[in-house]
Structures are given as structure tokens and as C-alpha cells.
CSV table of C-alpha atoms in Angstrom, one decimal:
chain,number,residue,atom,x,y,z
A,225,MET,CA,0.0,0.0,0.0
A,226,GLN,CA,1.1,3.5,-0.7
A,227,ASN,CA,1.8,5.8,2.2
A,228,ARG,CA,-0.2,9.0,2.9
A,229,PRO,CA,2.4,11.5,1.5
A,230,GLU,CA,2.4,9.7,-1.9
A,231,GLN,CA,-1.5,9.7,-2.0
A,232,GLN,CA,-1.5,13.4,-1.3
A,233,ASN,CA,1.0,14.0,-4.1
A,234,GLU,CA,-1.2,12.1,-6.6
A,235,ARG,CA,-4.3,14.1,-5.6
A,236,LEU,CA,-2.5,17.4,-5.9
A,237,THR,CA,-1.2,16.4,-9.4
A,238,PHE,CA,-4.7,15.4,-10.5
A,239,LEU,CA,-6.2,18.7,-9.2
A,240,GLY,CA,-3.4,20.6,-11.0
A,241,VAL,CA,-4.1,19.0,-14.3
A,242,GLY,CA,-7.9,19.6,-14.0
A,243,LEU,CA,-7.3,23.3,-13.0
A,244,SER,CA,-5.0,23.7,-16.0
A,245,PHE,CA,-7.6,22.2,-18.4
A,246,HIS,CA,-10.3,24.5,-16.9
A,247,LEU,CA,-8.1,27.6,-17.4
A,248,LEU,CA,-7.3,26.6,-21.0
A,249,TYR,CA,-11.0,26.0,-21.8
A,250,ASN,CA,-12.0,29.4,-20.4
A,251,LEU,CA,-9.2,31.1,-22.4
A,252,PHE,CA,-10.3,29.4,-25.6
A,253,VAL,CA,-13.9,30.5,-25.0
A,254,LYS,CA,-13.0,34.1,-24.3
A,255,THR,CA,-10.7,34.5,-27.2
A,256,ASN,CA,-13.0,32.8,-29.8
A,257,TYR,CA,-16.6,33.2,-28.7
A,258,ASN,CA,-16.5,36.6,-27.1
A,259,LYS,CA,-15.7,38.2,-30.5
A,260,GLN,CA,-19.0,36.8,-32.1
A,261,ASP,CA,-21.3,39.7,-31.6
A,262,GLN,CA,-24.0,38.6,-34.2
A,263,CYS,CA,-24.5,35.0,-33.2
A,264,THR,CA,-26.0,32.7,-30.6
A,265,VAL,CA,-23.7,30.0,-29.2
A,266,TYR,CA,-24.8,26.5,-28.3
A,267,GLU,CA,-21.9,25.1,-26.5
A,268,CYS,CA,-23.3,21.6,-26.2
A,269,HIS,CA,-23.0,21.1,-30.0
A,270,GLY,CA,-20.6,23.8,-30.9
A,271,GLN,CA,-23.1,25.3,-33.3
A,272,LEU,CA,-23.4,29.0,-34.2
A,273,VAL,CA,-26.8,30.5,-35.1
A,274,PHE,CA,-26.4,33.8,-36.8
A,275,ALA,CA,-28.9,36.6,-36.4
A,276,LEU,CA,-29.6,37.3,-40.1
A,277,ASN,CA,-30.9,40.7,-41.0
A,278,SER,CA,-32.0,40.7,-44.6
A,279,GLN,CA,-32.7,44.4,-44.4
A,280,LYS,CA,-29.0,45.2,-44.1
A,281,ILE,CA,-27.8,42.5,-46.4
A,282,LEU,CA,-29.9,43.7,-49.5
A,283,PRO,CA,-28.4,46.8,-51.1
A,284,GLU,CA,-30.6,49.9,-51.5
A,285,ASN,CA,-30.8,49.5,-55.3
A,286,ALA,CA,-31.8,45.8,-55.2
A,287,PRO,CA,-34.4,44.9,-57.8
A,288,VAL,CA,-36.7,43.3,-55.1
A,289,ARG,CA,-36.9,46.6,-53.3
A,290,LEU,CA,-38.0,48.5,-56.5
A,291,ALA,CA,-40.5,45.7,-57.4
A,292,SER,CA,-42.0,45.7,-53.9
A,293,ALA,CA,-42.3,49.5,-53.8
A,294,GLN,CA,-44.2,49.5,-57.2
A,295,LEU,CA,-46.5,46.7,-56.3
A,296,GLU,CA,-47.3,48.2,-52.9
A,297,GLU,CA,-49.1,51.1,-54.6
A,298,LEU,CA,-51.7,48.9,-56.2
A,299,ASP,CA,-55.2,48.4,-54.8
A,300,TYR,CA,-55.7,44.8,-53.6
A,301,ARG,CA,-59.3,45.0,-52.5
A,302,LYS,CA,-60.6,42.8,-55.4
A,303,LEU,CA,-58.0,40.2,-54.6
A,304,TYR,CA,-59.0,40.2,-50.9
A,305,ARG,CA,-62.6,39.9,-51.7
A,306,THR,CA,-61.9,36.4,-53.2
A,307,TYR,CA,-61.2,35.2,-49.6
A,308,SER,CA,-63.8,34.4,-47.1
A,309,SER,CA,-63.9,36.3,-43.8
A,310,ARG,CA,-64.6,33.0,-42.0
A,311,GLY,CA,-62.2,30.1,-41.4
A,312,ARG,CA,-58.6,30.2,-40.6
A,313,LYS,CA,-56.2,32.9,-41.8
A,314,SER,CA,-54.2,32.5,-44.9
A,315,ALA,CA,-50.6,31.1,-44.5
A,316,VAL,CA,-49.2,34.1,-46.4
A,317,GLU,CA,-51.0,37.4,-46.8
A,318,PRO,CA,-52.5,37.6,-50.4
A,319,ARG,CA,-50.7,40.9,-51.1
A,320,VAL,CA,-47.4,39.3,-50.2
A,321,MET,CA,-48.1,36.2,-52.1
A,322,PHE,CA,-48.8,38.2,-55.3
A,323,LYS,CA,-45.5,40.1,-54.8
A,324,VAL,CA,-43.7,36.7,-54.5
A,325,ILE,CA,-45.2,35.4,-57.8
A,326,VAL,CA,-44.5,38.6,-59.7
A,327,TYR,CA,-41.0,38.9,-58.5
A,328,GLY,CA,-40.4,35.2,-59.2
A,329,TYR,CA,-41.5,35.8,-62.8
A,330,LEU,CA,-39.1,38.8,-63.1
A,331,CYS,CA,-36.3,36.4,-61.9
A,332,GLY,CA,-37.3,33.7,-64.5
A,333,ILE,CA,-38.8,31.4,-61.8
A,334,TYR,CA,-42.2,30.0,-62.9
A,335,SER,CA,-42.4,26.6,-61.2
A,336,SER,CA,-44.2,26.5,-57.9
A,337,ARG,CA,-41.6,24.2,-56.4
A,338,LYS,CA,-38.9,26.5,-57.5
A,339,LEU,CA,-40.7,29.4,-56.0
A,340,GLU,CA,-41.0,27.5,-52.7
A,341,GLU,CA,-37.3,26.8,-52.8
A,342,ALA,CA,-36.5,30.4,-53.5
A,343,CYS,CA,-38.7,31.5,-50.5
A,344,ARG,CA,-36.8,29.2,-48.2
A,345,TYR,CA,-33.2,29.9,-49.2
A,346,ARG,CA,-32.9,33.2,-51.1
A,347,VAL,CA,-32.4,36.3,-49.1
A,348,ASP,CA,-34.4,38.6,-51.5
A,349,PHE,CA,-37.5,36.4,-51.3
A,350,MET,CA,-37.2,36.2,-47.5
A,351,TRP,CA,-37.2,40.0,-47.4
A,352,LEU,CA,-40.2,40.1,-49.6
A,353,LEU,CA,-42.1,37.7,-47.3
A,354,GLU,CA,-41.9,40.3,-44.5
A,355,GLY,CA,-41.1,37.8,-41.9
A,356,GLN,CA,-43.9,35.4,-42.8
A,357,LYS,CA,-43.4,31.6,-43.2
A,358,ALA,CA,-42.3,30.4,-46.7
A,359,PRO,CA,-45.3,29.0,-48.5
A,360,ASP,CA,-45.2,25.5,-49.9
A,361,HIS,CA,-45.7,24.7,-53.6
A,362,THR,CA,-49.2,23.6,-53.1
A,363,THR,CA,-50.2,27.0,-51.6
A,364,ILE,CA,-48.5,28.8,-54.4
A,365,ALA,CA,-50.1,26.7,-57.1
A,366,ARG,CA,-53.6,27.0,-55.5
A,367,PHE,CA,-53.2,30.8,-55.2
A,368,ARG,CA,-51.9,31.2,-58.8
A,369,THR,CA,-54.6,29.1,-60.5
A,370,GLY,CA,-57.5,30.0,-58.2
A,371,ARG,CA,-57.9,33.3,-56.3
A,372,CYS,CA,-55.2,35.2,-58.2
A,373,ARG,CA,-56.7,34.4,-61.6
A,374,GLU,CA,-59.9,36.4,-60.7
A,375,ALA,CA,-57.9,39.6,-59.9
A,376,ILE,CA,-54.8,39.4,-62.1
A,377,GLU,CA,-56.3,41.4,-65.0
A,378,ASP,CA,-57.4,44.2,-62.6
A,379,LEU,CA,-54.0,44.4,-61.0
A,380,PHE,CA,-52.3,44.4,-64.4
A,381,TYR,CA,-54.3,47.4,-65.7
A,382,GLN,CA,-53.8,49.2,-62.4
A,383,PHE,CA,-50.1,49.0,-63.0
A,384,VAL,CA,-50.5,50.2,-66.6
A,385,ARG,CA,-52.4,53.2,-65.3
A,386,LYS,CA,-49.7,53.8,-62.7
A,387,LEU,CA,-47.1,53.9,-65.5
A,388,GLU,CA,-49.1,56.5,-67.3
A,389,GLU,CA,-49.4,58.6,-64.1
A,390,MET,CA,-45.6,58.4,-63.7
A,391,GLY,CA,-45.1,59.7,-67.2
A,392,GLU,CA,-43.6,56.5,-68.5
A,393,THR,CA,-46.3,55.9,-71.1
A,394,ASP,CA,-48.4,58.4,-73.1
A,395,HIS,CA,-50.7,56.0,-75.2
A,396,ARG,CA,-50.4,58.4,-78.3
A,397,ALA,CA,-49.0,55.4,-80.2
A,398,VAL,CA,-49.5,51.8,-79.3
A,399,PHE,CA,-47.7,49.1,-81.4
A,400,ILE,CA,-49.4,45.7,-81.7
A,401,ASP,CA,-47.6,42.6,-82.7
A,402,GLY,CA,-48.6,38.9,-82.6
A,403,THR,CA,-46.5,35.8,-82.1
A,404,LYS,CA,-47.4,32.1,-81.9
A,405,MET,CA,-46.3,30.4,-78.7
A,406,GLU,CA,-46.2,26.6,-78.4
A,407,SER,CA,-48.3,25.0,-75.7
A,408,ARG,CA,-47.0,22.4,-73.3
A,409,ALA,CA,-49.7,20.0,-74.5
A,410,GLY,CA,-48.7,16.8,-76.3
A,411,ARG,CA,-48.0,17.2,-80.0
A,412,TYR,CA,-50.1,14.1,-80.9
A,413,THR,CA,-53.2,14.9,-78.8
A,414,PHE,CA,-55.0,16.6,-81.7
A,415,VAL,CA,-58.7,16.6,-82.5
A,416,TRP,CA,-59.6,17.8,-86.0
A,417,ARG,CA,-63.0,19.3,-86.9
A,418,LYS,CA,-63.4,17.6,-90.3
A,419,SER,CA,-62.6,14.2,-88.7
A,420,VAL,CA,-65.2,14.7,-85.9
A,421,GLU,CA,-67.9,15.9,-88.3
A,422,LYS,CA,-67.3,12.9,-90.6
A,423,HIS,CA,-67.6,10.4,-87.8
A,424,LEU,CA,-70.6,12.2,-86.3
A,425,ALA,CA,-72.4,12.0,-89.7
A,426,LYS,CA,-71.8,8.3,-89.9
A,427,VAL,CA,-73.2,7.7,-86.4
A,428,LYS,CA,-76.3,9.8,-87.1
A,429,ALA,CA,-76.9,7.9,-90.3
A,430,GLN,CA,-76.7,4.5,-88.6
A,431,VAL,CA,-79.1,5.6,-85.8
A,432,GLU,CA,-81.6,7.1,-88.3
A,433,ARG,CA,-81.4,3.9,-90.4
A,434,SER,CA,-82.1,1.7,-87.4
A,435,THR,CA,-84.6,3.7,-85.5
A,436,GLY,CA,-85.6,6.7,-87.5
A,437,PHE,CA,-84.5,9.1,-84.7
A,438,THR,CA,-82.6,12.3,-85.4
A,439,SER,CA,-81.8,13.5,-81.9
A,440,THR,CA,-80.1,12.1,-78.9
A,441,GLN,CA,-83.1,12.9,-76.6
A,442,GLU,CA,-85.3,10.6,-78.7
A,443,LEU,CA,-82.8,7.8,-78.8
A,444,ARG,CA,-82.2,8.0,-75.1
A,445,ALA,CA,-85.9,7.9,-74.2
A,446,TRP,CA,-86.4,4.9,-76.5
A,447,LEU,CA,-83.5,3.0,-75.0
A,448,GLU,CA,-84.8,3.5,-71.5
A,449,GLU,CA,-88.2,2.2,-72.5
A,450,PHE,CA,-86.7,-0.7,-74.5
A,451,ALA,CA,-84.5,-1.8,-71.6
A,452,GLN,CA,-87.6,-2.6,-69.5
A,453,ASN,CA,-88.5,-5.5,-71.8
A,454,ILE,CA,-85.1,-7.1,-71.9
A,455,THR,CA,-83.6,-9.7,-69.5
A,456,PHE,CA,-79.9,-8.8,-69.4
A,457,VAL,CA,-77.3,-11.5,-69.0
A,458,HIS,CA,-73.5,-11.1,-68.5
A,459,GLY,CA,-70.5,-13.4,-68.1
A,460,SER,CA,-69.1,-16.3,-70.1
A,461,GLY,CA,-71.4,-19.1,-71.1
A,462,ARG,CA,-74.4,-17.0,-71.3
A,463,ARG,CA,-76.0,-16.1,-74.6
A,464,LYS,CA,-77.3,-12.6,-75.1
A,465,SER,CA,-80.7,-12.2,-76.6
A,466,PRO,CA,-81.0,-10.3,-80.0
A,467,GLY,CA,-82.8,-7.5,-78.1
A,468,GLN,CA,-79.9,-7.0,-75.7
A,469,LYS,CA,-77.4,-7.0,-78.5
A,470,GLU,CA,-79.4,-4.3,-80.3
A,471,TRP,CA,-79.8,-2.3,-77.1
A,472,GLU,CA,-76.0,-2.4,-76.5
A,473,ARG,CA,-75.2,-1.4,-80.1
A,474,LEU,CA,-77.5,1.6,-80.0
A,475,SER,CA,-76.2,2.6,-76.6
A,476,GLU,CA,-72.7,2.6,-77.9
A,477,LEU,CA,-73.8,4.8,-80.9
A,478,LEU,CA,-75.5,7.2,-78.5
A,479,GLU,CA,-72.3,7.5,-76.4
A,480,ARG,CA,-70.2,8.2,-79.5
A,481,TRP,CA,-72.9,10.7,-80.8
A,482,GLU,CA,-72.7,12.7,-77.5
A,483,GLN,CA,-68.9,12.5,-77.5
A,484,TYR,CA,-68.5,13.9,-80.9
A,485,GLU,CA,-70.9,16.7,-80.1
A,486,ASN,CA,-69.0,17.6,-77.0
A,487,MET,CA,-65.8,17.8,-79.1
A,488,LEU,CA,-67.5,20.2,-81.4
A,489,SER,CA,-68.8,22.3,-78.5
A,490,THR,CA,-65.2,22.4,-77.1
A,491,MET,CA,-63.8,23.4,-80.4
A,492,GLY,CA,-66.3,26.2,-80.9
A,493,GLU,CA,-67.1,28.2,-84.1
A,494,GLY,CA,-63.8,29.9,-84.8
A,495,ARG,CA,-61.2,27.1,-85.0
A,496,ASN,CA,-60.7,23.7,-86.7
A,497,SER,CA,-58.7,21.8,-84.0
A,498,TYR,CA,-57.8,21.6,-80.3
A,499,SER,CA,-55.6,19.5,-78.0
A,500,LYS,CA,-57.0,16.8,-75.7
A,501,THR,CA,-54.6,17.8,-73.0
A,502,ASP,CA,-54.9,21.6,-73.4
A,503,GLU,CA,-58.3,22.4,-74.9
A,504,ASP,CA,-57.6,26.1,-75.3
A,505,ALA,CA,-54.7,25.4,-77.6
A,506,THR,CA,-55.1,25.2,-81.4
A,507,PHE,CA,-52.8,23.4,-83.8
A,508,MET,CA,-50.8,25.9,-85.8
A,509,ARG,CA,-47.8,26.0,-88.0
A,510,LEU,CA,-44.9,27.6,-86.1
A,511,LYS,CA,-41.6,29.2,-87.2
A,512,GLU,CA,-39.6,26.6,-85.3
A,513,ASP,CA,-39.9,23.6,-87.7
A,514,HIS,CA,-37.0,21.3,-86.7
A,515,MET,CA,-38.2,18.4,-88.9
A,516,ARG,CA,-38.9,20.8,-91.9
A,517,ASN,CA,-42.1,19.1,-92.7
A,518,GLY,CA,-44.6,21.8,-91.8
A,519,GLN,CA,-45.8,19.9,-88.8
A,520,LEU,CA,-48.7,21.5,-86.8
A,521,LYS,CA,-48.2,22.0,-83.1
A,522,PRO,CA,-50.5,23.1,-80.3
A,523,ALA,CA,-50.0,26.8,-79.8
A,524,TYR,CA,-51.6,30.2,-79.0
A,525,ASN,CA,-51.7,33.4,-81.0
A,526,VAL,CA,-50.4,35.9,-78.5
A,527,GLN,CA,-51.2,39.6,-79.3
A,528,ILE,CA,-49.1,42.2,-77.4
A,529,GLY,CA,-49.5,45.9,-77.2
A,530,VAL,CA,-46.4,47.9,-76.5
A,531,ASN,CA,-46.1,51.6,-75.6
A,532,SER,CA,-42.8,53.3,-74.7
A,533,GLU,CA,-41.1,49.9,-74.4
A,534,TYR,CA,-43.7,48.7,-71.9
A,535,ILE,CA,-46.3,46.0,-72.4
A,536,THR,CA,-49.6,47.7,-71.9
A,537,GLY,CA,-51.9,45.0,-73.2
A,538,ILE,CA,-51.8,41.3,-73.8
A,539,GLU,CA,-54.4,38.7,-75.0
A,540,LEU,CA,-54.4,35.1,-76.0
A,541,PHE,CA,-56.3,34.0,-79.1
A,542,PHE,CA,-56.9,30.6,-80.7
A,543,ASP,CA,-57.3,32.2,-84.2
A,544,ARG,CA,-54.2,31.7,-86.3
A,545,ASN,CA,-54.8,34.9,-88.4
A,546,ASP,CA,-53.7,38.2,-86.9
A,547,VAL,CA,-56.3,40.1,-89.0
A,548,ARG,CA,-59.2,38.5,-87.2
A,549,THR,CA,-57.7,39.2,-83.8
A,550,LEU,CA,-57.1,42.9,-84.2
A,551,GLN,CA,-60.6,44.2,-83.6
A,552,PRO,CA,-61.3,42.1,-80.4
A,553,PHE,CA,-57.8,43.0,-79.0
A,554,LEU,CA,-58.5,46.8,-79.5
């Protein structure tokens, strides 16, 4: 066993080492952390959380400041009227959401997911949110395709009038030009008027030859009455009666008849085609013809009015001819 003086020496040595380590730790903290004026220190994980002030980071001539100042002068009452006074409050104020979308378009950001990412990680978008939580892509898409659509035209023309009040435009001369823009619809989703009319005429002829009816209402009423006298059978090994076969054939013709009429109704009077995945788009011949075969693509005829280098009017048409779009655009 060790004697008492040796045990005391070991204890003193251990205390000395511990005291030295404590002094070194305090010295390290004082020389490194005390200089961090703009951060919060979590010593348990060694993590620094900086107090970010976007107001100081953004320069005075930042584009987001100018865009926000211009949009702040608009009247948003029509936009706010699309919201109900009942229920929970919106995640982001409608005025701020409109600013985010407009500024995103100025930056070339159109996707709702990209806008959400910008609101979370870009300082200029954080400043534009005015301290509110970043909206998710679902909220952005719902606002853009729902409530904002009802007020977007009013806000646009408010801004046009604001430009005139500022002396930026005079409207003494407005230049109008049209261009065809390809839709994002599939290229092979076309519906042609001539094809639909030809198939519809065949269906009508078959129905009239079989029953003598010339309208869908007459045929539907007859099928409902005829079905009461038929015993329907289904499944393998069961033979259908001639009456059931005739009823099914005429029911299929009725369904096709109504389908073709719906296609013509969707197409309207002024065009000869549309896309199944974008019913507002019409198939047109565009300048960009990579295959050089004159292929028609789903597109829009965009008419733009320009005054003093500002777009003061814009409208989408499905008519391919600019002559027929001039009068309604004016």
C-alpha cells in the first residue's frame, strides 16, 4: 500500500491537471466566442446561429426593393374579396403572395416548387415575405390558379395606369404585334373538326337507319323504355338475346354521338382543332420547324400591345390569323 504522502501528491497532481484544463478552456472560449457579436452560441453542440438581418444584407438598389415599392401602390381589394372572412387565416398574406409570384417571374422562376425553394433559401425572397413563413408549392399553385386568376387582370391594368401617371407611357401610339407560342400539350393529342364531323355524320346515319330518330333525346328515351322489356345477362357461357345485342349497339352509338358533339362544342365556331390535354390550344404552323415538314403543333396566338417599351396590353387567341384578332384585341 502507498503511504499517505504519496497519495496526497497524486491528488495534488490530478487537481493541478484539472485546473490547467479548466483555465485553457476558459481562455479558448473568451478568445473565440466573445468576438462573435452577431451570433448565438450553443456550447453543447458547438453550433453558431447567426442573427440574419435581410434588411441590411440587401443593397438599397436591389431589384426586389423596387418591385416591392411599385407593387405596394396597387389596390388589392378585389384580390382580398376572393377570400372568405370565415375560417382560418391564410398562411401568407395575399398581397405578399402576389408580390412573390410577380418577382419570381421577373427572376425567371415559374415553377411552384422552384418558388417555394427560393422563398426558403434566397435572401431577397425572405425579405419580400416580411417575416412570414415560406409558403409550400401547393399553396403557391392554388393561389396562382384559383384566387389570383380572378384579380390578375385588374392588377395588371392598375399597373398600366400607374405607369401613365408616372409619365412612363403616353398612349399616343401603341404598337401591336402577334406571335405564336407553343403550348406544353402533347403534340399528338390533336382533335380535328373535319374528322369529328365525318364520324358524327356516320353515327347519325346509322341511328336514323335503325330507329328513325334524329336527336339524342329521342334515342335515349327509346333506349330507357326498350330496356324494361329485356332480360340482361352477363358473363361467359351466357348467350345474349337479340334485343340485348341491339340495345348495346345503339347505346354505344348514343355514347359516340354525345362524345362527338362535346368535341365540337369544345372546339367552338372559330377554329378547326384543339388539343386533348390543353383544350384552349389550337394546332398551328410555327416558325420553329425542326423536322422541316410543316408539322402543326398546339399553340396560342399571343397579341401584345407595346407603348414606350412597356407591355400595356396582352391577350391570347386561338385564331391563327392576326387580321381577325385585331378588332377584339383593341
